[in-house]
CSV table of C-alpha atoms in Angstrom, one decimal:
chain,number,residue,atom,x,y,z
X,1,UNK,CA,189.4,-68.7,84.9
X,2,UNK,CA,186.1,-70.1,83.5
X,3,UNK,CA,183.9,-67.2,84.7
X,4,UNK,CA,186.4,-64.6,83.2
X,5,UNK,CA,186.4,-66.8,79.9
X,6,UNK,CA,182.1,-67.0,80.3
X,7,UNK,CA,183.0,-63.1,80.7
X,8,UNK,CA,184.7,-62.5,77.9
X,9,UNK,CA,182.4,-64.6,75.2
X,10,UNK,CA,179.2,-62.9,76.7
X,11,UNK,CA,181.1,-59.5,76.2
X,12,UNK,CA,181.9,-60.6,72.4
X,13,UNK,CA,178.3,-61.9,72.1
X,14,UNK,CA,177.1,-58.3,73.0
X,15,UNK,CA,178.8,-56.5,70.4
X,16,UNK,CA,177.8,-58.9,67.8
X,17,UNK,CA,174.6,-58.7,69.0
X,18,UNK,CA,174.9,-54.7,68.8
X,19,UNK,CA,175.9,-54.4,65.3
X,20,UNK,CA,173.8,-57.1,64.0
X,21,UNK,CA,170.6,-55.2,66.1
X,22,UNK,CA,172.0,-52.1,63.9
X,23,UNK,CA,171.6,-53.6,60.8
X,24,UNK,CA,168.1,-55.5,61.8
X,25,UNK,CA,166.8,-51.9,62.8
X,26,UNK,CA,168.0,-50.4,59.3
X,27,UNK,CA,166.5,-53.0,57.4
X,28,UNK,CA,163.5,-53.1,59.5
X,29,UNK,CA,163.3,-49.8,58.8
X,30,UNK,CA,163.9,-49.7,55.3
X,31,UNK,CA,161.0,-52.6,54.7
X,32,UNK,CA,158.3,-49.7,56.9
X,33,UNK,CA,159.1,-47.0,54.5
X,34,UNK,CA,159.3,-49.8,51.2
X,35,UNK,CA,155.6,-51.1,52.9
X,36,UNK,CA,154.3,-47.3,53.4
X,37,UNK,CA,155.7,-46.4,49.9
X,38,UNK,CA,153.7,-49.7,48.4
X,39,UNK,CA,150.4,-48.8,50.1
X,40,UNK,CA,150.7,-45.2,48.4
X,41,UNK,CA,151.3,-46.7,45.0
X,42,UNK,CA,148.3,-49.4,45.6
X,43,UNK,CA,146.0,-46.5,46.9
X,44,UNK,CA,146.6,-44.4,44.0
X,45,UNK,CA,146.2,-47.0,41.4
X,46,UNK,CA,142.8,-47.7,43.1
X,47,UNK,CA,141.8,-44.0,43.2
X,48,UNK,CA,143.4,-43.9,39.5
X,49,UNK,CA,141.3,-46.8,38.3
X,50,UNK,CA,138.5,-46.1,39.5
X,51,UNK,CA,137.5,-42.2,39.4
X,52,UNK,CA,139.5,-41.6,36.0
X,53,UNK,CA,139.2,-45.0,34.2
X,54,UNK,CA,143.4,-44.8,34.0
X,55,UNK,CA,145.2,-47.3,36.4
X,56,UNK,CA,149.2,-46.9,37.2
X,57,UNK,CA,150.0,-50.0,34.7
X,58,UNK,CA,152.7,-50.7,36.2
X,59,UNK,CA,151.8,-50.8,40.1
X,60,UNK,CA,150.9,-54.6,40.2
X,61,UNK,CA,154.2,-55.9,38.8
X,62,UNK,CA,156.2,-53.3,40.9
X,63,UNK,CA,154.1,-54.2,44.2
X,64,UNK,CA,154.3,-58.1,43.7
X,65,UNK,CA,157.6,-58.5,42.4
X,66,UNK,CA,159.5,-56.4,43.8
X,67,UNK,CA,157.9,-54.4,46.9
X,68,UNK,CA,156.5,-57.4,48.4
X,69,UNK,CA,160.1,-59.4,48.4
X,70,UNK,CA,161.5,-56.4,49.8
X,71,UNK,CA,159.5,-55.8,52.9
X,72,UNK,CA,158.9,-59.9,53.7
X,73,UNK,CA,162.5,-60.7,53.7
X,74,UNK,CA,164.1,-57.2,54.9
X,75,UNK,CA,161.8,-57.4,58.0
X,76,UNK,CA,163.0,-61.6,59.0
X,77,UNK,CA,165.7,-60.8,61.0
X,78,UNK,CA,163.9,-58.2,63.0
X,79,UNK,CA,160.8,-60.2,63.2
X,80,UNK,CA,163.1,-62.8,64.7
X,81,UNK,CA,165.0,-60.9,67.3
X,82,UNK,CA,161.6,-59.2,68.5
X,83,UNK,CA,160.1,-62.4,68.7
X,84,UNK,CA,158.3,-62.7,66.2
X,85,UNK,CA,157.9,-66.4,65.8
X,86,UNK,CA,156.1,-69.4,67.1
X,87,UNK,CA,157.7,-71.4,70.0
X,88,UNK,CA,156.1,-74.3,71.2
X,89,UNK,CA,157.3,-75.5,74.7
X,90,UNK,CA,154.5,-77.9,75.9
X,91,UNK,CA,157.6,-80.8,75.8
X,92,UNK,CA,160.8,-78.5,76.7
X,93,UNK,CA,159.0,-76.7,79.6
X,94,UNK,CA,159.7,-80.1,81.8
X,95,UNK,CA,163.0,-80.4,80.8
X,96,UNK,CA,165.7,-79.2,83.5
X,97,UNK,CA,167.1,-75.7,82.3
X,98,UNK,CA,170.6,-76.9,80.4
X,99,UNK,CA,168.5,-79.8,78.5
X,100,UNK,CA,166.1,-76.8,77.4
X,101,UNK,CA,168.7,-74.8,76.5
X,102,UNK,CA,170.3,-77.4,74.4
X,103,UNK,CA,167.5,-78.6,72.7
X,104,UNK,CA,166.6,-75.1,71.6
X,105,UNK,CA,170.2,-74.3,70.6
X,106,UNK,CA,169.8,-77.8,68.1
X,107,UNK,CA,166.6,-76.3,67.0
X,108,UNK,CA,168.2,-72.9,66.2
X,109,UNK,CA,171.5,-74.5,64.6
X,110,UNK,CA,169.3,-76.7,62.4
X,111,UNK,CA,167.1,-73.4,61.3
X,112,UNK,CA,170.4,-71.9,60.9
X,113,UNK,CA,171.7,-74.3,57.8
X,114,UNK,CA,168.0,-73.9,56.6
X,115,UNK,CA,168.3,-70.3,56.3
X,116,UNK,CA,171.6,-69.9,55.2
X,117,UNK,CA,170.7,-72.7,52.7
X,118,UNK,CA,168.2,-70.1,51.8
X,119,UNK,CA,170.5,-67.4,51.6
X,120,UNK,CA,172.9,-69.2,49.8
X,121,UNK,CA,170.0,-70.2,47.2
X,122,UNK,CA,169.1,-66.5,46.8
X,123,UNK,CA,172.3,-65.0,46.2
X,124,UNK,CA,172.9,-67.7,43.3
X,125,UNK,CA,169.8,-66.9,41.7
X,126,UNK,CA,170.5,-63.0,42.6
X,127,UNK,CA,173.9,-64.1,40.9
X,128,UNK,CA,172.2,-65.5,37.6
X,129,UNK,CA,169.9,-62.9,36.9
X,130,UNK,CA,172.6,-60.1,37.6
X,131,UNK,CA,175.0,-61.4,35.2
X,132,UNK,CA,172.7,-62.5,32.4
X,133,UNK,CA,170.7,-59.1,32.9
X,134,UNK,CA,167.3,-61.0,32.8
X,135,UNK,CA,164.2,-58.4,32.6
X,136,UNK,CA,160.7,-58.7,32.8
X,137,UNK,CA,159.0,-57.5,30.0
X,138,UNK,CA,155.9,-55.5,30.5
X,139,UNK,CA,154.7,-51.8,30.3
X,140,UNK,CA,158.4,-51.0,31.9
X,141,UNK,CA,161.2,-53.9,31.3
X,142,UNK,CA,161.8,-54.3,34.9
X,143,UNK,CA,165.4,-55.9,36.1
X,144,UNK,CA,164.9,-59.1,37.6
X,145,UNK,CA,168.0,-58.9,39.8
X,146,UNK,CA,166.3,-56.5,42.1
X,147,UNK,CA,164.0,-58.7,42.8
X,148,UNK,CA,166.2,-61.1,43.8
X,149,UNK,CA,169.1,-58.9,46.0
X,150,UNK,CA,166.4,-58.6,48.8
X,151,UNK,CA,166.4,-62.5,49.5
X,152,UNK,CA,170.1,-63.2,50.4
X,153,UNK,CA,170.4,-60.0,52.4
X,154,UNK,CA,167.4,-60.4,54.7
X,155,UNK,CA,167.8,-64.2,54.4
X,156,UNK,CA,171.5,-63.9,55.0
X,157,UNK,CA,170.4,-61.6,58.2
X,158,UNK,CA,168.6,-63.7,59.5
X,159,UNK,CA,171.1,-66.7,59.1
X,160,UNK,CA,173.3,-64.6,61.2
X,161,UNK,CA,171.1,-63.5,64.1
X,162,UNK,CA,170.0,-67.3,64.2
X,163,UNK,CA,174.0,-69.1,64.8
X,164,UNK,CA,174.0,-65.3,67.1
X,165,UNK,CA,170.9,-67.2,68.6
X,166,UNK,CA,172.6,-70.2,69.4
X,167,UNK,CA,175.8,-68.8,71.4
X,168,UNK,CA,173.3,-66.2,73.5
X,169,UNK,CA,173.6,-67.0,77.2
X,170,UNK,CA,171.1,-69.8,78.4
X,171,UNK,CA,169.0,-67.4,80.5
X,172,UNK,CA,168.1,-65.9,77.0
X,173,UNK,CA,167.4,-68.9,75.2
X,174,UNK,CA,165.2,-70.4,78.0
X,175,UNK,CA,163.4,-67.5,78.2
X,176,UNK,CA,160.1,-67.2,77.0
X,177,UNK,CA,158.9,-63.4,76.7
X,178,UNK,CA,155.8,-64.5,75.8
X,179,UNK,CA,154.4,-67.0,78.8
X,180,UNK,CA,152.2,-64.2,80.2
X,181,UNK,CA,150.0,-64.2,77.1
X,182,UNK,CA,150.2,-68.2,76.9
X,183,UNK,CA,146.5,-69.2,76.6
């Protein structure tokens, strides 16, 4: 009964994991073409500036307020499932597999309430600048608020593949994808 139950969570942590890897990849995907898009814009205001004296005015507050947010927290989630983070294992590599395990499953539920903390933050201030409809005055009065939206939902994201994280079979968490390249 407890290897058909094992079954059964590991077949409903797959389809999570399946529609979250969906969204990860759209986003991901989404923060390439926003980063591609930003290098155009950058380029062009360089080229601009320099060969006709007549710089896109309003490239710098686009890029760093707005494009930058965008491809940083879009990309978390993605990052994080890819492995794109630093793991250090000098101490957990001599513990016996299920202590591993559940140390890095405490590790991941405690950066889980961090990031959703995050999240949670973001969407407030998302919240407070969409309701009040806060701008930022410059050459073009640029909405705040979509500034702001890209925080809670790559933040949020990543809250979610994280507690994913934490129920993924122990073979997964133990494993380190990375040892080969360990200097």
């Amino acid at each position: 009964m407890i290897g058909a139950e094992a079954g059964e969570q590991n077949a409903i942590y797959r389809s999570v994991d399946r529609v979250v890897s969906v969204l990860e990849n759209i986003c991901a995907i989404l923060a390439g073409i926003i980063l591609l898009f930003m290098m155009v814009i950058v380029s062009l205001d360089a080229i601009f500036r320099y060969l006709f004296h007549a710089p896109i005015a309003f490239q710098y507050t686009l890029t760093e307020d707005y494009l930058m947010v965008a491809v940083i927290t879009l990309a978390l989630s993605w990052g994080f499932r890819t492995g794109g983070f630093i793991r250090i294992t000098g101490i957990t590599n001599m513990l016996p597999d299920r202590m591993r395990a559940f140390v890095f499953r405490l590790g991941l539920a405690l950066g889980f309430l961090y990031v959703l903390a995050l999240a949670w933050t973001g969407g407030g201030a998302f919240q407070k600048v969409w309701a009040t409809g806060e701008v930022r005055i410059g050459v073009i009065d640029w909405p705040v608020y979509l500034s702001w939206i890209w925080v809670p939902i790559g933040c949020g994201l990543l809250a979610i593949r994280v507690l994913l994280t934490v129920f993924a079979p122990t073979a997964e968490i133990c494993a380190d994808p990375h040892a080969e390249s360990e200097i």
